Amino acid sequence: MAAVAELRATFASGKTKSYDWRVSQFKAILKLTNEHEKDIIEALRSDLNKPEHEAILYEICGVKKSAKLSLKELRRWMTPEKAKTSLITFPSSAELVSEPLGVILVISTWNYPFVLSFEAVIGAIAAGNTVVLKPSEIAPATSSLLSKLIGEYMDSSAVKVVEGAVPETTALLEQKWDKIIYTGSEKVGRIVAAAAAKHLTPVILELGGKCPVIVDTKANLEVTARRLILGKWGSNSGQTCVSPDYILTTKEFAPKLVDALVRELKKFYGKEPLESPDLSRIINSSHFNRLTKLMDDEKVSGKIVHGGQRDKTTLKIAPTILLDVPEDSLIMNEEIFGPLFPIITVDKIEDSFNVINAREKPLAAYLFTNDEMLKGEFVESVSAGGLSINETTLHSATLTLPFGGVGESGMGSYHGKYSFDAFSHKKPVLRRSFAGEVAARYPPYTPEKQRFLKAFLDGNIIDVFRALFGW
Ligand code: NAD
């Protein structure tokens, strides 16, 4: 593939390794974002009916935040990290030198198509690589805008956009890459991992899963309800990988929580949520049909306590709450990735941990409580890509924390310095002088030399003297 060959040649020239080149590309990203804010908002509206507020805060500000952090920190990130040495190599010094991997493939997704594309591209550039971005064809307006803007503003000998669907992705996956980052479903994640294995290419898989949220009785109900709404419906109508997927709460607390959610939902989106300009639509009719099937499953259709309205022509589904859904229902057996919020009730809040741990490891898990013991147990016993306590989704926007899954929710992580690390090889370098010769290392090997070295390596000073002086 000509594009990959050109990127390899650019990488081999050493151009992308320079600090100045990396900085110039971050500046280009900031410039294109600033100069085309309106176009970006329009593309996101066209693809998802994403409200301007969400487009600016989560997508545009997200890209700027990431580019600015990389601008500010790059020198520090590029500086070799000192490592301790031991007596064995005395006298010596050691360090870890970060070197770029080469040519990176970014296969991006449709739900945050602007920020998630650039987040990975920024990481690849920060580490000094060349990169191909394959935006998602499922968000076509943003895909074509990314292709146009990156072509106009960035160094096209080092950063390329390849648009397309399954055939184009398949062709890209046949190439040899130095690292692939894929964001999307587990099903396609397996295809990417299998293709990468043929070339022994390392992969970062940013997948999904069912992210649980536990709501304890000792929680501020109003704040909890608002933050749950923001994490679920205020984040792309639930089409967010870290959106809370289902709620776990006690039987007696569930009606109070439902009341609080309904009260706040009405304040936020009015009595006719399908008319609200502040809710994204569902990305396409196949996801719309998938979601309505989950709602209409006979095991849960009678459990809808709020919402349920849908409009096939606008692809909108109202915020919908389902109470006491059975665990063997369809909605509890796949990632919802949409505006449906089922509640499972438990006798004791601690029982929630077993419900979560009986399932695949989620990308994120949440707890709302003021109970310090419960917080401790949650952190100790729930395995997930990341956790937030008394908040939803925000850990993933904290650039000082790595973002990624564990087990079935993905492998590898990125964001901020973790992106720089993810796209670098940490090359260990040991430096010695010609001093510090130890004759016992060299042949001819003798029992005395072995006794001395064994005592030395064991750190047993008395035995070292015994071996040296024959005590
Ligand atoms: P998807 O993005 O997983 O799949 C569609 C994409 O895969 C398309 O771009 C398509 O071209 C490509 N594709 C499909 N079949 C292919 C094949 N056989 N070979 C090569 N490429 C192929 O779409 P989706 O299922 O709608 O995505 C939703 C999932 O993505 C959810 O599970 C969600 O949690 C996850 N997600 C995760 C994150 C994250 O950061 N962890 C972010 C967004 C979405």
XYZ file of N, CA, C and O and ligand atoms in Angstrom, residues 107-112 116 134-138 164-166 169-170 173 182-188 191-192 205-209 240-242 283 287 335 337 363 403 409 414, ligand 1:
216
model
N -7.658 2.905 14.262
C -9.005 2.619 13.730
C -9.988 3.193 14.736
O -10.115 2.690 15.862
N -10.638 4.266 14.323
C -11.424 5.038 15.289
C -12.913 4.679 15.236
O -13.340 3.850 14.442
N -13.666 5.349 16.091
C -15.067 4.974 16.270
C -16.002 6.137 15.960
O -15.560 7.249 15.670
N -17.317 5.870 16.033
C -18.296 6.857 15.556
C -18.948 7.678 16.658
O -19.592 8.670 16.384
N -18.823 7.256 17.924
C -19.651 7.927 18.947
C -19.056 9.259 19.414
O -19.781 10.206 19.685
N -17.722 9.307 19.521
C -17.004 10.570 19.751
C -15.975 10.647 18.624
O -14.768 10.500 18.849
N -12.016 11.088 19.843
C -11.337 9.798 19.982
C -10.357 9.552 18.831
O -9.359 8.863 19.012
N -7.959 5.798 10.435
C -9.134 5.307 9.693
C -10.341 5.697 10.544
O -10.676 5.040 11.519
N -10.986 6.831 10.176
C -12.165 7.224 10.960
C -13.324 6.271 10.668
O -13.282 5.546 9.678
N -14.347 6.332 11.505
C -15.474 5.419 11.299
C -16.409 5.937 10.206
O -16.861 7.084 10.243
N -16.707 5.036 9.265
C -17.648 5.386 8.181
C -19.069 5.504 8.726
O -19.964 6.019 8.039
N -19.269 5.054 9.961
C -20.622 5.120 10.553
C -20.945 6.572 10.954
O -22.093 6.936 11.113
N -13.155 4.898 4.800
C -13.729 3.685 4.226
C -14.401 2.809 5.250
O -14.427 3.136 6.444
N -14.931 1.672 4.741
C -15.679 0.754 5.595
C -14.922 -0.574 5.730
O -13.692 -0.585 5.769
N -15.676 -1.677 5.751
C -15.040 -2.982 6.009
C -13.937 -3.323 4.987
O -12.835 -3.713 5.408
N -10.871 -1.224 5.762
C -10.268 -1.618 7.051
C -9.542 -2.949 6.897
O -8.429 -3.134 7.407
N -10.175 -3.860 6.149
C -9.559 -5.176 5.929
C -8.226 -5.014 5.196
O -7.222 -5.643 5.573
N -5.642 -3.710 7.516
C -5.203 -4.716 8.498
C -4.252 -5.752 7.896
O -3.581 -6.478 8.631
N -7.384 0.213 18.244
C -8.752 0.065 17.724
C -9.744 0.421 18.830
O -9.609 -0.038 19.967
N -10.727 1.240 18.490
C -11.805 1.569 19.427
C -13.113 1.109 18.824
O -13.451 1.511 17.705
N -13.836 0.290 19.543
C -15.119 -0.190 19.031
C -15.568 -1.448 19.739
O -15.250 -1.657 20.915
N -16.252 -2.306 18.983
C -16.886 -3.472 19.609
C -15.897 -4.622 19.806
O -14.868 -4.705 19.129
N -16.301 -5.521 20.712
C -15.480 -6.706 21.005
C -15.350 -7.577 19.744
O -14.278 -8.114 19.471
N -16.456 -7.653 18.984
C -16.461 -8.526 17.790
C -15.373 -8.079 16.803
O -14.553 -8.885 16.357
N -15.350 -6.801 16.482
C -14.343 -6.307 15.525
C -12.960 -6.290 16.198
O -11.938 -6.516 15.544
N -11.247 -9.386 15.410
C -10.757 -9.409 14.011
C -9.436 -8.640 13.928
O -8.469 -9.081 13.309
N -9.389 -7.486 14.603
C -8.180 -6.654 14.591
C -7.022 -7.406 15.258
O -5.902 -7.466 14.728
N -6.730 -2.347 22.457
C -8.139 -2.526 22.116
C -8.980 -1.763 23.125
O -8.971 -2.088 24.323
N -9.645 -0.729 22.639
C -10.543 0.063 23.506
C -11.955 -0.408 23.212
O -12.571 0.048 22.246
N -12.449 -1.323 24.027
C -13.737 -1.952 23.741
C -14.815 -1.412 24.682
O -14.726 -0.278 25.143
N -15.806 -2.212 24.957
C -16.918 -1.699 25.769
C -17.297 -2.664 26.869
O -16.438 -3.209 27.538
N -18.584 -2.899 27.020
C -19.076 -3.795 28.066
C -20.186 -3.126 28.841
O -20.530 -1.973 28.588
N -22.052 5.874 24.711
C -20.727 6.182 25.234
C -20.216 4.921 25.923
O -20.958 4.295 26.681
N -18.942 4.576 25.614
C -18.447 3.293 26.134
C -18.429 3.248 27.658
O -18.562 2.184 28.243
N -18.260 4.413 28.320
C -18.217 4.413 29.791
C -19.539 4.879 30.412
O -19.609 5.117 31.608
N -27.440 6.578 16.369
C -26.553 6.773 15.204
C -27.160 6.303 13.882
O -27.022 6.982 12.871
N -28.864 0.376 14.842
C -28.762 0.509 16.309
C -30.130 0.868 16.909
O -30.465 0.413 18.010
N -24.328 -5.171 25.842
C -24.094 -3.768 26.182
C -25.211 -2.942 25.555
O -25.514 -3.102 24.366
N -25.629 0.543 25.167
C -25.105 1.580 24.264
C -26.241 2.432 23.704
O -26.346 2.659 22.494
N -15.771 -1.979 31.438
C -14.819 -0.903 31.144
C -14.784 0.112 32.290
O -13.746 0.704 32.581
N -6.525 5.437 30.533
C -7.863 4.989 30.179
C -7.776 3.731 29.330
O -7.106 3.714 28.298
N -13.143 -6.052 28.379
C -13.397 -4.645 28.008
C -12.190 -4.002 27.322
O -12.234 -2.817 26.988
N -4.366 4.431 27.300
C -3.746 5.647 26.759
C -4.321 6.860 27.460
O -4.937 6.728 28.495
P -17.760 -0.828 15.764
O -17.112 0.501 15.726
O -17.201 -1.799 16.676
O -17.744 -1.592 14.387
C -17.873 -0.999 13.224
C -16.507 -0.669 12.643
O -15.740 -1.829 12.474
C -16.662 -0.032 11.316
O -15.786 1.068 11.199
C -16.331 -1.121 10.317
O -15.701 -0.631 9.172
C -15.394 -1.992 11.109
N -15.613 -3.417 10.794
C -16.766 -4.096 10.889
N -16.593 -5.373 10.484
C -15.304 -5.488 10.146
C -14.511 -6.555 9.632
N -15.012 -7.769 9.409
N -13.203 -6.316 9.407
C -12.674 -5.095 9.631
N -13.372 -4.054 10.102
C -14.673 -4.248 10.349
O -19.309 -0.506 15.873
P -20.257 -0.639 17.047
O -20.498 -2.070 17.403
O -21.427 0.174 16.695
O -19.436 0.065 18.274
C -19.942 0.109 19.529
C -18.950 -0.527 20.479
O -17.773 0.245 20.543
C -19.472 -0.592 21.885
O -19.166 -1.859 22.404
C -18.687 0.470 22.611
O -18.567 0.259 23.979
C -17.382 0.423 21.909
N -16.665 1.690 22.097
C -15.598 1.709 22.927
C -14.915 2.906 23.172
C -13.713 2.960 24.081
O -13.045 4.003 24.110
N -13.395 1.912 24.814
C -15.341 4.062 22.540
C -16.434 3.991 21.682
C -17.092 2.792 21.450
